[in-house]
CSV table of C-alpha atoms and ligand atoms in Angstrom, one decimal:
chain,number,residue,atom,x,y,z
C,515,MET,CA,4.5,-1.9,-14.4
C,516,ALA,CA,5.5,1.3,-12.6
C,517,LEU,CA,3.2,2.9,-10.0
C,518,ARG,CA,1.3,6.0,-11.0
C,519,THR,CA,-1.4,8.1,-9.5
C,520,PRO,CA,-4.3,7.9,-9.0
C,521,LEU,CA,-3.4,4.7,-7.4
C,522,ILE,CA,-5.0,1.9,-5.5
C,523,ILE,CA,-2.8,-0.4,-3.5
C,524,VAL,CA,-4.3,-3.6,-2.1
C,525,ASN,CA,-2.3,-4.9,0.8
C,526,LEU,CA,-2.9,-8.7,0.8
C,527,LYS,CA,-1.5,-8.9,4.4
C,528,THR,CA,-1.5,-12.5,5.5
C,529,TYR,CA,-5.2,-13.1,4.8
C,530,PRO,CA,-5.9,-16.6,3.7
C,531,GLN,CA,-7.4,-15.2,0.5
C,532,GLY,CA,-4.2,-13.2,-0.2
C,533,PHE,CA,-1.5,-15.8,-0.7
C,534,GLY,CA,-0.7,-18.8,-2.9
C,535,ASP,CA,-3.3,-19.6,-5.6
C,536,ALA,CA,-6.1,-17.6,-4.0
C,537,GLY,CA,-4.0,-14.5,-3.9
C,538,LEU,CA,-3.0,-15.0,-7.5
C,539,GLY,CA,-6.6,-15.1,-8.5
C,540,LEU,CA,-7.3,-11.9,-6.6
C,541,CYS,CA,-4.3,-10.2,-8.3
C,542,ARG,CA,-5.6,-11.4,-11.7
C,543,ASP,CA,-8.9,-9.8,-10.9
C,544,MET,CA,-7.0,-6.6,-10.0
C,545,ALA,CA,-5.1,-6.7,-13.3
C,546,ALA,CA,-8.3,-7.2,-15.2
C,547,VAL,CA,-9.9,-4.2,-13.5
C,548,ALA,CA,-6.8,-2.1,-14.1
C,549,ASP,CA,-6.9,-3.0,-17.8
C,550,ALA,CA,-10.6,-2.3,-18.2
C,551,SER,CA,-10.6,1.0,-16.3
C,552,GLY,CA,-7.1,2.4,-17.0
C,553,ALA,CA,-6.6,2.8,-13.3
C,554,CYS,CA,-3.3,1.9,-11.6
C,555,LEU,CA,-3.9,-1.0,-9.2
C,556,ALA,CA,-1.0,-2.6,-7.3
C,557,ALA,CA,-0.8,-5.4,-4.8
C,558,ALA,CA,1.4,-5.6,-1.7
C,559,THR,CA,2.1,-9.3,-1.4
C,560,SER,CA,3.8,-11.9,0.8
C,561,ALA,CA,7.5,-11.9,-0.1
C,562,LEU,CA,7.0,-15.6,-1.0
C,563,ASP,CA,4.5,-14.7,-3.7
C,564,LEU,CA,6.2,-11.6,-5.2
C,565,ARG,CA,7.9,-13.3,-8.2
C,566,ARG,CA,4.9,-15.5,-9.1
C,567,TYR,CA,2.4,-12.7,-9.0
C,568,ALA,CA,4.7,-10.2,-10.8
C,569,ILE,CA,5.0,-12.7,-13.7
C,570,GLU,CA,1.6,-14.5,-13.7
C,571,ALA,CA,-0.8,-11.7,-12.6
C,572,GLY,CA,0.6,-8.9,-14.7
C,573,LEU,CA,0.3,-6.1,-12.2
C,574,PRO,CA,2.7,-4.0,-10.2
C,575,VAL,CA,3.6,-5.8,-6.9
C,576,LEU,CA,5.2,-4.4,-3.8
C,577,ALA,CA,6.8,-6.1,-0.8
C,578,GLN,CA,4.9,-5.5,2.5
C,579,HIS,CA,8.2,-4.9,4.2
C,580,VAL,CA,11.9,-5.1,3.5
C,581,ASP,CA,14.8,-5.3,6.0
C,582,THR,CA,17.9,-3.1,6.3
C,583,ALA,CA,20.5,-5.9,6.8
C,584,PRO,CA,23.1,-6.0,4.0
C,585,ALA,CA,23.5,-9.0,1.8
C,586,GLY,CA,25.5,-11.7,3.5
C,587,ALA,CA,25.3,-13.7,6.7
C,588,HIS,CA,21.8,-12.8,7.8
C,589,THR,CA,19.0,-15.4,8.1
C,590,GLY,CA,15.4,-14.9,7.5
C,591,THR,CA,15.6,-11.2,6.3
C,592,VAL,CA,13.9,-9.8,3.2
C,593,LEU,CA,16.6,-8.1,1.2
C,594,PRO,CA,15.4,-5.1,-0.8
C,595,GLU,CA,17.6,-6.3,-3.7
C,596,ALA,CA,16.0,-9.7,-3.6
C,597,ALA,CA,12.6,-8.2,-3.6
C,598,ALA,CA,13.5,-6.2,-6.7
C,599,ALA,CA,15.1,-9.2,-8.3
C,600,ALA,CA,11.8,-11.1,-7.7
C,601,GLY,CA,9.9,-8.4,-9.6
C,602,ALA,CA,8.7,-6.0,-6.9
C,603,VAL,CA,8.4,-2.4,-8.1
C,604,GLY,CA,8.3,-1.1,-4.5
C,605,THR,CA,7.7,-1.8,-0.9
C,606,LEU,CA,5.6,-0.6,2.0
C,607,VAL,CA,7.6,0.8,4.8
C,608,ASN,CA,6.5,1.1,8.5
C,609,HIS,CA,3.0,-0.4,8.0
C,610,ALA,CA,1.0,-0.1,11.2
C,611,GLU,CA,1.3,-3.9,11.5
C,612,ARG,CA,5.1,-3.8,10.9
C,613,GLN,CA,6.2,-0.6,12.7
C,614,LEU,CA,9.8,0.7,12.6
C,615,ASP,CA,11.6,3.4,14.5
C,616,TRP,CA,12.6,6.5,12.6
C,617,SER,CA,16.2,5.6,12.2
C,618,THR,CA,15.2,2.2,10.7
C,619,ILE,CA,12.7,4.0,8.5
C,620,GLU,CA,15.4,6.2,7.1
C,621,ALA,CA,17.7,3.2,6.6
C,622,THR,CA,15.0,1.3,4.9
C,623,LEU,CA,14.1,4.1,2.5
C,624,ALA,CA,17.8,4.4,1.6
C,625,ARG,CA,18.2,0.7,1.0
C,626,ALA,CA,15.0,0.5,-1.0
C,627,ARG,CA,16.2,3.4,-3.2
C,628,VAL,CA,19.5,1.8,-3.9
C,629,ALA,CA,17.6,-1.4,-4.9
C,630,GLY,CA,15.4,0.5,-7.2
C,631,LEU,CA,12.2,0.0,-5.2
C,632,ALA,CA,9.5,2.7,-4.9
C,633,THR,CA,8.7,3.4,-1.3
C,634,VAL,CA,5.3,3.8,0.3
C,635,LEU,CA,5.9,5.1,3.8
C,636,CYS,CA,2.9,4.4,6.1
C,637,THR,CA,2.1,6.9,8.8
C,638,ALA,CA,-0.4,6.9,11.6
C,639,ASP,CA,-1.2,10.6,11.8
C,640,VAL,CA,-0.6,14.1,10.4
C,641,GLU,CA,2.5,14.7,12.6
C,642,ALA,CA,4.2,11.5,11.3
C,643,THR,CA,3.1,12.4,7.8
C,644,ALA,CA,4.9,15.7,8.0
C,645,LEU,CA,8.1,14.1,9.5
C,646,GLY,CA,7.9,11.4,6.8
C,647,ALA,CA,7.5,13.8,3.9
C,648,ALA,CA,10.9,15.3,4.9
C,649,LEU,CA,12.5,11.9,4.1
C,650,ARG,CA,11.1,12.1,0.6
C,651,PRO,CA,9.6,8.6,0.1
C,652,ASP,CA,7.9,8.1,-3.2
C,653,TYR,CA,4.5,8.0,-1.5
C,654,ILE,CA,3.1,8.4,2.0
C,655,ALA,CA,0.0,6.4,3.0
C,656,VAL,CA,-1.7,7.8,6.2
C,657,GLU,CA,-3.9,5.3,8.1
C,658,PRO,CA,-5.3,6.0,11.5
C,659,PRO,CA,-4.5,2.7,13.2
C,660,GLU,CA,-7.8,2.5,15.1
C,661,LEU,CA,-9.8,2.4,11.8
C,662,ILE,CA,-7.7,-0.3,10.2
C,663,GLY,CA,-9.8,-3.4,9.4
C,664,GLY,CA,-13.0,-1.7,10.5
C,665,ASP,CA,-16.2,-0.8,8.8
C,666,ILE,CA,-15.9,3.0,9.0
C,667,SER,CA,-13.5,4.6,6.6
C,668,VAL,CA,-10.9,7.2,7.3
C,669,SER,CA,-12.8,9.4,4.7
C,670,THR,CA,-15.9,9.2,6.9
C,671,ALA,CA,-14.5,9.1,10.5
C,672,ARG,CA,-11.4,11.2,10.2
C,673,PRO,CA,-11.6,13.3,7.0
C,674,GLU,CA,-9.4,16.0,8.6
C,675,VAL,CA,-6.5,13.4,8.8
C,676,ILE,CA,-6.6,13.3,5.0
C,677,SER,CA,-6.9,17.0,4.3
C,678,ASP,CA,-4.4,17.9,7.0
C,679,SER,CA,-2.0,15.3,5.7
C,680,VAL,CA,-2.4,16.6,2.1
C,681,ALA,CA,-1.4,20.0,3.5
C,682,ALA,CA,1.5,18.5,5.3
C,683,VAL,CA,3.0,16.9,2.2
C,684,ALA,CA,2.1,19.9,-0.1
C,685,GLY,CA,5.6,21.4,-0.2
C,686,SER,CA,7.4,18.1,-0.6
C,687,GLY,CA,5.8,16.9,-3.8
C,688,VAL,CA,5.2,13.5,-2.1
C,689,PRO,CA,1.8,12.1,-3.2
C,690,LEU,CA,-0.5,11.3,-0.3
C,691,LEU,CA,-2.4,8.0,-0.2
C,692,CYS,CA,-4.8,7.2,2.6
C,693,GLY,CA,-6.5,4.1,4.0
C,694,ALA,CA,-8.2,2.3,6.9
C,695,GLY,CA,-11.7,1.0,6.6
C,696,VAL,CA,-12.1,2.0,2.9
C,697,LYS,CA,-14.7,-0.2,1.3
C,698,THR,CA,-16.8,1.7,-1.1
C,699,GLN,CA,-16.7,4.0,-4.2
C,700,ALA,CA,-18.0,6.8,-1.9
C,701,ASP,CA,-15.1,6.3,0.5
C,702,VAL,CA,-12.6,6.5,-2.4
C,703,ALA,CA,-14.3,9.5,-4.0
C,704,LYS,CA,-14.4,11.4,-0.7
C,705,ALA,CA,-10.7,10.8,-0.1
C,706,MET,CA,-9.9,12.0,-3.6
C,707,GLU,CA,-12.0,15.1,-3.0
C,708,LEU,CA,-10.0,15.8,0.1
C,709,GLY,CA,-6.8,15.8,-2.0
C,710,ALA,CA,-5.6,12.2,-1.8
C,711,ALA,CA,-3.7,10.8,-4.7
C,712,GLY,CA,-4.9,7.3,-4.0
C,713,ILE,CA,-5.9,4.6,-1.6
C,714,LEU,CA,-4.1,1.8,0.4
C,715,LEU,CA,-6.6,-0.8,1.5
C,716,ALA,CA,-6.9,-4.4,2.4
C,717,SER,CA,-10.0,-6.0,4.0
C,718,GLY,CA,-12.6,-4.3,1.9
C,719,VAL,CA,-11.2,-6.1,-1.2
C,720,VAL,CA,-9.4,-9.2,0.2
C,721,LYS,CA,-12.2,-10.3,2.5
C,722,ALA,CA,-15.0,-9.4,0.1
C,723,PRO,CA,-17.2,-12.3,-1.2
C,724,GLU,CA,-16.8,-10.9,-4.7
C,725,PRO,CA,-13.6,-8.9,-4.8
C,726,ARG,CA,-13.9,-8.2,-8.6
C,727,ALA,CA,-17.2,-6.4,-8.1
C,728,VAL,CA,-15.7,-4.3,-5.2
C,729,LEU,CA,-12.7,-3.4,-7.3
C,730,ASP,CA,-14.9,-2.4,-10.3
C,731,GLU,CA,-16.8,-0.1,-7.9
C,732,LEU,CA,-13.7,1.3,-6.1
C,733,VAL,CA,-12.0,2.5,-9.4
C,734,GLN,CA,-15.1,4.5,-10.2
C,735,GLY,CA,-14.3,6.7,-7.2
C,736,LEU,CA,-10.8,7.7,-8.4
T,260,G3P,O1,-2.6,-1.6,4.4
T,260,G3P,C1,-3.9,-1.3,4.4
T,260,G3P,C2,-4.5,-1.3,5.7
T,260,G3P,O2,-3.8,-1.3,6.8
T,260,G3P,C3,-5.9,-0.9,5.8
T,260,G3P,O3,-6.6,-2.0,6.0
T,260,G3P,O4,-8.5,-3.5,6.1
T,260,G3P,O5,-8.7,-1.2,6.9
T,260,G3P,O6,-8.4,-1.6,4.4
T,260,G3P,P1,-8.2,-2.1,5.8
């Protein structure tokens, strides 16, 4: 259940279609598409659903966020070790909707590594991608914030963000994912042509009337 490229990560966020029984159904669709296509599909889930989806959906699951507080007298935090124990193979770090300062990013990457979680560091632009690559996360996912949740993909609206980010990570060996507004096979194919190693997306799959059909199409673009 390890992550590998080319990779599509679907971030379930807190969409109503993305947690509980509905989210499990979506993750099962993802697992079926992964099996049929040979592509690696992973879901970033609510911390509350990690264990269930890891066991019942049969696909790699990631936390959407983990905290840096050590185990002990802390209330309401998501321990990296607890996420790993629940079956997570990795975690998003610094998603645009869960931003962290650089010192917390470094601490989170370190804690996640110790816990055995793969790290997907989210960045907003090329400059942050370059800074992030120096911290050697397992993946970087660049997402222009203004395009997140919209109908125009990063591949169409800001292709230079992908190609320049690919150049920025080149010496580091960190695979570059991209996202924001990705909804079609053409969006995925363009990102891959520009040198991306995969996609991080959400609404294009989670809010789709027929997510399975969208997933079947998206993997063709890898
Ligand atoms: O984590 C993925 C994300 O922020 C992109 O969201 O809805 O534009 O695919 P979306």
